[in-house]
Amino acid sequence: MKLNIHASPFIITIMKRLLAALALILFSFYLITTGKKHEDHIETEFNANLLCLSCIGIE
Amino acid sequence: MNRIRRIIQTLSLLLINSNYAVLQKFGIYQGKFKQFFAPALNCYACPLARFACPIGTLQHFIAIRQVPYYVGGFILGLGGILGRLPCGFFCPFGFIQELLYKIGSFKIRIGKNYGYLKYILLVIIIPWVYLSGEPMFCKFCPAGTLEGGIPVMLSPMRNDLISLIGWHFYFKLGILIFFIMLFMAVKRPFCRFACPLGAIWGLTNRASLLSMKVDTLRCSKCDECREVCPMDIRIYEDPNHFDCIRCFKCIDVCPENVITASFMGIPVLKKEKIPKGVITGGIK
């Protein structure tokens, strides 16, 4: 039996976009959870607490 | 919609920079919120800043040669959901640019191809940060001078830092003055030509759950959308252009009602069509 399936190009575009977005979000979720697992990594995030001298133009 | 956006932009400016304790006792905020990122480019050396700058943190990890897991996930995740919408709704520096553009009558229109400048800058900055081990973009960033440098130099901390001021501070001040003059003549020039965060989120515009769509068959190409666009783009040429900040101003002004914002393919924002025969001009 020959299947004759026609999906409109609009649906295909939306599906492609959804898949790309899903891949991006899953990858970001992996990055965040991996970052959270690294205790020292979280500690280094606290470096943002220091005054960024470069930001204010001091060497 | 534009009024709602203005309210969100104001609230975002006040929330991202909400360390009001600094008004009583001067210092840089060092609380727990600093481990979270502002959804925009906002200098974390600003005495009022409560959140970390994603680009500052990203550079920090590249500089110490560690994978920027946490901040990378944050940037890509937000981009994957909203695309470049945070630039249009949450960025305090973008908001300042839009307000300054309203001043003065001398306006310059710069071609959209110059938008690629920020990608060239991004390609230069990343290896430069890696090789030098320093946050090189911060050394030029006008947002850092405006939000961090000037307030710190006007504060009581000035006495401790004044001896350290050198040519670099004045160089950064020069960049800021140049950009402020540009803000009054060109639509959001920093966001369009220099912002690395906008460059990354611009790439996610193509794949984000939130997307824009234009019915090109019905579009009359009247350019009303370009006139109001804070990024000066023609949305009908490319609805998910890397410079589209999803401010939805084009939806409001489109006379043909052909622009739609969709989330996961479902239309969420579209100007209502006025049925034929309905009088909208009021009672004569």
XYZ file of N, CA, C and O in Angstrom, chain A residues 20-53:
136
model
N 14.305 22.663 16.682
C 15.532 23.436 16.921
C 15.476 24.109 18.292
O 16.448 24.097 19.045
N 14.309 24.690 18.611
C 14.148 25.371 19.906
C 14.275 24.369 21.049
O 14.929 24.641 22.057
N 13.662 23.205 20.859
C 13.705 22.158 21.891
C 15.154 21.706 22.121
O 15.595 21.566 23.270
N 15.887 21.520 21.032
C 17.297 21.116 21.143
C 18.104 22.168 21.889
O 18.907 21.853 22.770
N 17.834 23.425 21.568
C 18.541 24.544 22.208
C 18.225 24.599 23.703
O 19.124 24.763 24.539
N 16.949 24.425 24.031
C 16.531 24.509 25.437
C 17.082 23.317 26.228
O 17.567 23.478 27.353
N 17.048 22.132 25.633
C 17.589 20.943 26.322
C 19.093 21.105 26.557
O 19.604 20.768 27.626
N 19.774 21.623 25.546
C 21.220 21.834 25.676
C 21.506 22.856 26.779
O 22.423 22.671 27.590
N 20.710 23.908 26.830
C 20.930 24.933 27.867
C 20.630 24.359 29.249
O 21.312 24.679 30.218
N 19.622 23.486 29.324
C 19.277 22.835 30.593
C 20.451 21.960 31.059
O 20.831 21.970 32.228
N 21.057 21.255 30.106
C 22.240 20.434 30.418
C 23.384 21.305 30.938
O 24.032 20.977 31.935
N 23.595 22.444 30.262
C 24.678 23.349 30.663
C 24.449 23.887 32.077
O 25.367 23.904 32.898
N 23.215 24.284 32.349
C 22.914 24.863 33.667
C 23.090 23.811 34.761
O 23.735 24.064 35.783
N 22.554 22.605 34.536
C 22.665 21.563 35.565
C 24.128 21.142 35.753
O 24.564 20.903 36.869
N 24.884 21.088 34.661
C 26.307 20.752 34.784
C 27.030 21.841 35.576
O 27.867 21.551 36.436
N 26.697 23.086 35.280
C 27.296 24.208 35.997
C 26.969 24.166 37.470
O 27.811 24.448 38.322
N 25.738 23.784 37.775
C 25.295 23.705 39.177
C 26.039 22.600 39.933
O 26.284 22.718 41.129
N 26.379 21.505 39.203
C 27.056 20.372 39.855
C 28.470 20.747 40.279
O 28.984 20.241 41.256
N 29.085 21.649 39.513
C 30.447 22.072 39.847
C 30.389 23.098 40.967
O 30.062 24.263 40.728
N 30.669 22.658 42.183
C 30.593 23.574 43.326
C 31.526 24.769 43.128
O 31.150 25.905 43.377
N 32.761 24.446 42.665
C 33.731 25.531 42.491
C 33.282 26.501 41.404
O 33.586 27.678 41.423
N 32.502 25.930 40.464
C 31.995 26.739 39.368
C 31.019 27.785 39.899
O 31.055 28.951 39.518
N 30.162 27.337 40.807
C 29.204 28.265 41.408
C 29.960 29.301 42.233
O 29.621 30.478 42.237
N 31.007 28.813 42.920
C 31.809 29.748 43.718
C 32.387 30.855 42.852
O 32.396 32.010 43.236
N 32.856 30.441 41.648
C 33.457 31.456 40.781
C 32.418 32.444 40.261
O 32.759 33.568 39.918
N 31.161 32.005 40.229
C 30.114 32.945 39.830
C 30.112 34.134 40.785
O 29.761 35.241 40.425
N 30.523 33.875 42.018
C 30.508 34.934 43.014
C 31.606 35.971 42.764
O 31.647 36.984 43.435
N 32.456 35.677 41.812
C 33.445 36.688 41.450
C 32.767 37.957 40.973
O 33.348 39.034 41.003
N 31.533 37.783 40.518
C 30.766 38.952 40.090
C 30.521 39.896 41.262
O 30.145 41.043 41.077
N 30.732 39.382 42.483
C 30.544 40.230 43.657
C 31.666 41.239 43.825
O 31.524 42.211 44.542
N 32.778 40.935 43.195
C 33.906 41.849 43.334
C 33.705 43.040 42.407
O 33.013 42.949 41.402
N 34.319 44.133 42.741
C 34.221 45.306 41.885
C 35.035 45.056 40.619
O 36.232 44.779 40.687
N 34.360 45.090 39.480
C 35.039 44.835 38.211
C 35.767 46.112 37.786
O 35.152 47.069 37.322
N 37.066 46.138 37.998
C 37.832 47.360 37.724
C 37.903 47.663 36.229
O 37.949 48.812 35.826
